[in-house]
PDB file of C-alpha atoms in Angstrom:
ATOM      1  CA  UNK D1205      46.840  58.311 191.908  1.00 49.00           C
ATOM      2  CA  UNK D1206      44.556  56.125 194.696  1.00 53.00           C
ATOM      3  CA  UNK D1207      42.930  55.552 191.374  1.00 47.00           C
ATOM      4  CA  UNK D1208      45.556  53.982 190.394  1.00 40.00           C
ATOM      5  CA  UNK D1209      46.598  52.702 192.800  1.00 50.00           C
ATOM      6  CA  UNK D1210      42.743  50.464 192.995  1.00 51.00           C
ATOM      7  CA  UNK D1211      43.217  49.777 190.063  1.00 43.00           C
ATOM      8  CA  UNK D1212      46.621  47.393 189.288  1.00 43.00           C
ATOM      9  CA  UNK D1213      47.195  47.299 193.198  1.00 50.00           C
ATOM     10  CA  UNK D1214      49.900  48.797 193.979  1.00 52.00           C
ATOM     11  CA  UNK D1215      51.224  52.516 193.477  1.00 54.00           C
ATOM     12  CA  UNK D1216      53.460  53.682 190.150  1.00 47.00           C
ATOM     13  CA  UNK D1217      56.218  54.331 192.296  1.00 53.00           C
ATOM     14  CA  UNK D1218      55.560  50.676 193.163  1.00 53.00           C
ATOM     15  CA  UNK D1219      56.199  49.560 189.159  1.00 47.00           C
ATOM     16  CA  UNK D1220      58.527  52.241 188.733  1.00 47.00           C
ATOM     17  CA  UNK D1221      60.340  48.766 190.355  1.00 51.00           C
ATOM     18  CA  UNK D1222      61.173  46.590 187.240  1.00 46.00           C
ATOM     19  CA  UNK D1223      62.541  49.315 185.818  1.00 45.00           C
ATOM     20  CA  UNK D1224      65.947  47.557 187.981  1.00 44.00           C
ATOM     21  CA  UNK D1225      64.525  44.249 187.190  1.00 50.00           C
ATOM     22  CA  UNK D1226      67.481  42.153 185.494  1.00 49.00           C
ATOM     23  CA  UNK D1227      65.004  40.607 182.318  1.00 50.00           C
ATOM     24  CA  UNK D1228      68.823  39.181 180.254  1.00 50.00           C
ATOM     25  CA  UNK D1229      68.512  35.795 181.674  1.00 52.00           C
ATOM     26  CA  UNK D1230      65.119  34.964 179.252  1.00 55.00           C
ATOM     27  CA  UNK D1231      65.420  31.540 177.835  1.00 61.00           C
ATOM     28  CA  UNK D1232      64.257  33.270 174.570  1.00 61.00           C
ATOM     29  CA  UNK D1233      63.382  30.185 171.401  1.00 62.00           C
ATOM     30  CA  UNK D1234      66.443  31.123 168.470  1.00 59.00           C
ATOM     31  CA  UNK D1235      64.823  31.480 166.186  1.00 69.00           C
ATOM     32  CA  UNK D1236      63.310  34.765 166.869  1.00 77.00           C
ATOM     33  CA  UNK D1237      66.681  36.623 166.609  1.00 77.00           C
ATOM     34  CA  UNK D1238      66.238  38.457 169.960  1.00 75.00           C
ATOM     35  CA  UNK D1239      70.099  39.595 170.986  1.00 73.00           C
ATOM     36  CA  UNK D1240      68.800  41.195 174.422  1.00 71.00           C
ATOM     37  CA  UNK D1241      66.133  42.467 176.749  1.00 72.00           C
ATOM     38  CA  UNK D1242      65.805  44.771 179.068  1.00 77.00           C
ATOM     39  CA  UNK D1243      64.458  49.031 179.184  1.00 81.00           C
ATOM     40  CA  UNK D1244      65.362  52.014 179.267  1.00 84.00           C
ATOM     41  CA  UNK D1245      64.079  55.676 179.779  1.00 87.00           C
ATOM     42  CA  UNK D1246      63.533  58.023 176.551  1.00 87.00           C
ATOM     43  CA  UNK D1247      63.638  61.578 177.621  1.00 90.00           C
ATOM     44  CA  UNK D1248      60.883  63.314 175.611  1.00 91.00           C
ATOM     45  CA  UNK D1249      61.414  64.428 172.246  1.00 89.00           C
ATOM     46  CA  UNK D1250      59.884  65.585 168.746  1.00 89.00           C
ATOM     47  CA  UNK D1251      59.142  63.409 165.558  1.00 92.00           C
ATOM     48  CA  UNK D1252      58.335  64.547 162.154  1.00 92.00           C
ATOM     49  CA  UNK D1253      56.381  61.470 161.125  1.00 95.00           C
ATOM     50  CA  UNK D1254      53.526  60.168 158.021  1.00 96.00           C
ATOM     51  CA  UNK D1255      50.770  58.545 159.440  1.00 95.00           C
ATOM     52  CA  UNK D1256      49.757  54.538 157.560  1.00 95.00           C
ATOM     53  CA  UNK D1257      46.283  53.997 157.814  1.00 93.00           C
ATOM     54  CA  UNK D1258      46.573  50.548 156.297  1.00 90.00           C
ATOM     55  CA  UNK D1259      47.991  47.809 158.856  1.00 88.00           C
ATOM     56  CA  UNK D1260      51.027  47.187 160.018  1.00 88.00           C
ATOM     57  CA  UNK D1261      51.748  46.189 156.413  1.00 87.00           C
ATOM     58  CA  UNK D1262      55.951  46.179 155.952  1.00 85.00           C
ATOM     59  CA  UNK D1263      55.310  46.970 152.584  1.00 89.00           C
ATOM     60  CA  UNK D1264      53.445  50.348 152.904  1.00 92.00           C
ATOM     61  CA  UNK D1265      55.328  51.148 156.711  1.00 91.00           C
ATOM     62  CA  UNK D1266      58.844  50.804 154.974  1.00 90.00           C
ATOM     63  CA  UNK D1267      57.323  53.146 152.033  1.00 94.00           C
ATOM     64  CA  UNK D1268      56.729  56.183 154.718  1.00 95.00           C
ATOM     65  CA  UNK D1269      59.709  55.762 156.072  1.00 93.00           C
ATOM     66  CA  UNK D1270      61.007  55.628 152.337  1.00 93.00           C
ATOM     67  CA  UNK D1271      59.278  59.165 151.540  1.00 95.00           C
ATOM     68  CA  UNK D1272      60.453  60.781 155.278  1.00 93.00           C
ATOM     69  CA  UNK D1273      63.622  60.082 154.714  1.00 91.00           C
ATOM     70  CA  UNK D1274      63.929  62.002 151.380  1.00 92.00           C
ATOM     71  CA  UNK D1275      62.112  65.113 152.814  1.00 91.00           C
ATOM     72  CA  UNK D1276      64.874  65.094 155.448  1.00 89.00           C
ATOM     73  CA  UNK D1277      66.960  65.470 153.071  1.00 89.00           C
ATOM     74  CA  UNK D1278      66.449  67.201 150.529  1.00 90.00           C
ATOM     75  CA  UNK D1279      65.478  69.606 153.417  1.00 85.00           C
ATOM     76  CA  UNK D1280      69.469  69.699 154.785  1.00 85.00           C
ATOM     77  CA  UNK D1281      67.445  68.271 157.703  1.00 82.00           C
ATOM     78  CA  UNK D1282      69.750  64.621 158.537  1.00 80.00           C
ATOM     79  CA  UNK D1283      72.118  64.966 161.185  1.00 79.00           C
ATOM     80  CA  UNK D1284      74.913  62.538 163.035  1.00 78.00           C
ATOM     81  CA  UNK D1285      72.512  61.040 165.640  1.00 80.00           C
ATOM     82  CA  UNK D1286      69.239  60.952 163.200  1.00 83.00           C
ATOM     83  CA  UNK D1287      67.046  58.105 164.235  1.00 87.00           C
ATOM     84  CA  UNK D1288      64.017  56.088 163.267  1.00 90.00           C
ATOM     85  CA  UNK D1289      60.496  54.953 165.614  1.00 92.00           C
ATOM     86  CA  UNK D1290      57.417  53.585 164.566  1.00 92.00           C
ATOM     87  CA  UNK D1291      54.460  54.204 166.253  1.00 93.00           C
ATOM     88  CA  UNK D1292      51.648  51.166 166.554  1.00 91.00           C
ATOM     89  CA  UNK D1293      48.292  52.120 167.877  1.00 92.00           C
ATOM     90  CA  UNK D1294      46.124  49.222 167.076  1.00 89.00           C
ATOM     91  CA  UNK D1295      45.979  45.394 168.840  1.00 84.00           C
ATOM     92  CA  UNK D1296      45.648  43.195 165.895  1.00 85.00           C
ATOM     93  CA  UNK D1297      44.122  40.727 168.008  1.00 83.00           C
ATOM     94  CA  UNK D1298      41.022  42.786 168.746  1.00 86.00           C
ATOM     95  CA  UNK D1299      41.348  45.469 165.248  1.00 87.00           C
ATOM     96  CA  UNK D1300      40.730  44.384 161.909  1.00 90.00           C
ATOM     97  CA  UNK D1301      44.601  44.215 161.310  1.00 87.00           C
ATOM     98  CA  UNK D1302      44.925  45.821 157.572  1.00 88.00           C
ATOM     99  CA  UNK D1303      43.115  48.982 159.944  1.00 90.00           C
ATOM    100  CA  UNK D1304      45.592  49.749 162.486  1.00 92.00           C
ATOM    101  CA  UNK D1305      47.611  52.737 163.214  1.00 95.00           C
ATOM    102  CA  UNK D1306      51.362  53.329 162.657  1.00 95.00           C
ATOM    103  CA  UNK D1307      53.453  56.643 162.893  1.00 96.00           C
ATOM    104  CA  UNK D1308      56.362  56.512 160.539  1.00 95.00           C
ATOM    105  CA  UNK D1309      58.429  59.310 162.597  1.00 95.00           C
ATOM    106  CA  UNK D1310      62.041  60.703 162.428  1.00 93.00           C
ATOM    107  CA  UNK D1311      63.790  62.758 165.280  1.00 89.00           C
ATOM    108  CA  UNK D1312      63.918  66.406 164.565  1.00 85.00           C
ATOM    109  CA  UNK D1313      67.094  68.390 166.417  1.00 79.00           C
ATOM    110  CA  UNK D1314      65.763  71.760 165.156  1.00 71.00           C
ATOM    111  CA  UNK D1315      62.218  73.432 164.561  1.00 71.00           C
ATOM    112  CA  UNK D1316      61.515  73.371 161.015  1.00 70.00           C
ATOM    113  CA  UNK D1317      60.721  76.148 159.183  1.00 66.00           C
ATOM    114  CA  UNK D1318      59.631  74.634 156.290  1.00 72.00           C
ATOM    115  CA  UNK D1319      56.757  73.661 154.742  1.00 75.00           C
ATOM    116  CA  UNK D1320      56.205  69.839 155.688  1.00 82.00           C
ATOM    117  CA  UNK D1321      52.917  67.985 153.928  1.00 83.00           C
ATOM    118  CA  UNK D1322      52.301  66.123 153.439  1.00 84.00           C
ATOM    119  CA  UNK D1323      53.436  65.491 156.961  1.00 92.00           C
ATOM    120  CA  UNK D1324      52.925  66.008 161.060  1.00 91.00           C
ATOM    121  CA  UNK D1325      55.557  66.943 163.745  1.00 91.00           C
ATOM    122  CA  UNK D1326      54.175  65.940 167.504  1.00 91.00           C
ATOM    123  CA  UNK D1327      56.547  65.001 170.754  1.00 90.00           C
ATOM    124  CA  UNK D1328      56.749  62.033 171.788  1.00 89.00           C
ATOM    125  CA  UNK D1329      56.901  60.963 175.624  1.00 88.00           C
ATOM    126  CA  UNK D1330      58.185  57.816 176.009  1.00 86.00           C
ATOM    127  CA  UNK D1331      59.020  56.666 179.458  1.00 85.00           C
ATOM    128  CA  UNK D1332      59.658  53.731 180.957  1.00 84.00           C
ATOM    129  CA  UNK D1333      60.125  51.527 178.289  1.00 83.00           C
ATOM    130  CA  UNK D1334      60.589  47.563 178.331  1.00 80.00           C
ATOM    131  CA  UNK D1335      63.281  47.308 174.539  1.00 82.00           C
ATOM    132  CA  UNK D1336      64.581  44.784 173.189  1.00 80.00           C
ATOM    133  CA  UNK D1337      67.295  44.360 170.834  1.00 82.00           C
ATOM    134  CA  UNK D1338      66.125  41.860 167.162  1.00 82.00           C
ATOM    135  CA  UNK D1339      68.171  41.631 163.972  1.00 80.00           C
ATOM    136  CA  UNK D1340      66.736  40.179 160.955  1.00 80.00           C
ATOM    137  CA  UNK D1341      64.060  40.903 158.787  1.00 78.00           C
ATOM    138  CA  UNK D1342      61.221  42.516 158.270  1.00 73.00           C
ATOM    139  CA  UNK D1343      58.967  39.621 157.799  1.00 76.00           C
ATOM    140  CA  UNK D1344      60.468  37.682 160.696  1.00 81.00           C
ATOM    141  CA  UNK D1345      59.426  41.136 163.185  1.00 80.00           C
ATOM    142  CA  UNK D1346      55.682  40.473 164.315  1.00 80.00           C
ATOM    143  CA  UNK D1347      57.008  36.762 165.822  1.00 82.00           C
ATOM    144  CA  UNK D1348      59.363  38.422 168.105  1.00 82.00           C
ATOM    145  CA  UNK D1349      57.321  40.958 169.028  1.00 80.00           C
ATOM    146  CA  UNK D1350      54.292  38.322 169.650  1.00 81.00           C
ATOM    147  CA  UNK D1351      56.604  36.879 171.756  1.00 81.00           C
ATOM    148  CA  UNK D1352      58.200  40.049 174.336  1.00 81.00           C
ATOM    149  CA  UNK D1353      55.324  41.485 174.068  1.00 77.00           C
ATOM    150  CA  UNK D1354      52.564  38.081 174.832  1.00 76.00           C
ATOM    151  CA  UNK D1355      55.621  36.318 176.873  1.00 77.00           C
ATOM    152  CA  UNK D1356      57.931  38.313 179.108  1.00 73.00           C
ATOM    153  CA  UNK D1357      55.312  40.822 179.985  1.00 73.00           C
ATOM    154  CA  UNK D1358      52.116  38.866 181.178  1.00 71.00           C
ATOM    155  CA  UNK D1359      54.150  35.616 182.522  1.00 72.00           C
ATOM    156  CA  UNK D1360      57.235  38.214 184.130  1.00 71.00           C
ATOM    157  CA  UNK D1361      53.989  40.664 185.705  1.00 73.00           C
ATOM    158  CA  UNK D1362      54.412  43.463 183.769  1.00 74.00           C
ATOM    159  CA  UNK D1363      52.028  45.958 182.674  1.00 75.00           C
ATOM    160  CA  UNK D1364      52.182  48.049 179.919  1.00 75.00           C
ATOM    161  CA  UNK D1365      51.608  52.103 180.281  1.00 76.00           C
ATOM    162  CA  UNK D1366      48.661  53.589 178.778  1.00 80.00           C
ATOM    163  CA  UNK D1367      49.895  54.572 175.445  1.00 84.00           C
ATOM    164  CA  UNK D1368      50.756  52.587 172.560  1.00 87.00           C
ATOM    165  CA  UNK D1369      53.106  50.833 171.359  1.00 84.00           C
ATOM    166  CA  UNK D1370      56.945  52.789 170.873  1.00 84.00           C
ATOM    167  CA  UNK D1371      59.868  51.673 168.789  1.00 86.00           C
ATOM    168  CA  UNK D1372      63.677  52.594 167.743  1.00 87.00           C
ATOM    169  CA  UNK D1373      64.907  51.405 164.700  1.00 82.00           C
ATOM    170  CA  UNK D1374      68.700  51.292 165.033  1.00 75.00           C
ATOM    171  CA  UNK D1375      70.595  52.215 160.850  1.00 66.00           C
ATOM    172  CA  UNK D1376      71.753  48.727 159.474  1.00 60.00           C
ATOM    173  CA  UNK D1377      73.695  48.298 156.500  1.00 57.00           C
ATOM    174  CA  UNK D1378      71.560  45.671 155.569  1.00 49.00           C
ATOM    175  CA  UNK D1379      68.662  48.435 155.488  1.00 49.00           C
ATOM    176  CA  UNK D1380      68.106  47.986 151.474  1.00 49.00           C
ATOM    177  CA  UNK D1381      67.957  44.400 151.671  1.00 50.00           C
ATOM    178  CA  UNK D1382      65.032  44.588 154.613  1.00 47.00           C
ATOM    179  CA  UNK D1383      67.137  42.834 157.581  1.00 41.00           C
TER     180      UNK D1383
END
């Protein structure tokens, strides 16, 4: 705790006050398809996942999600509140973009008693996250992500946690169209 405070010039509890800061009055460029920016406290949860080792390539990421969902339905593990998540481990500004790692994840409601190969299972501990709602095509997501992470986070004085970035995807009836 002392090292944390020394490095960040404030304690972790002082940083948690950001949870209550209002970010709804941000002036967001209209062409980014951002609808809301705020905070959400996520409890730990289990996922089945497939790692993508070809960068943040939307085609490969979508393929990983399709494989996961097909496996989930084949093994009768789908449930009403099923969620999909993405975890990005690398910043393409510092790592060669084609070497960035990404986990395509699907939430689990119960323990799996069948062979999961070629997938893996893990528990995610996200905690307090800045969240934003993006409504648009997958290929436009990167611009919105860059705006939130590089503009909002840094100009408002927030500090990213020492964890990979975490994305939650909401169901869309336009999924097949990439929207």
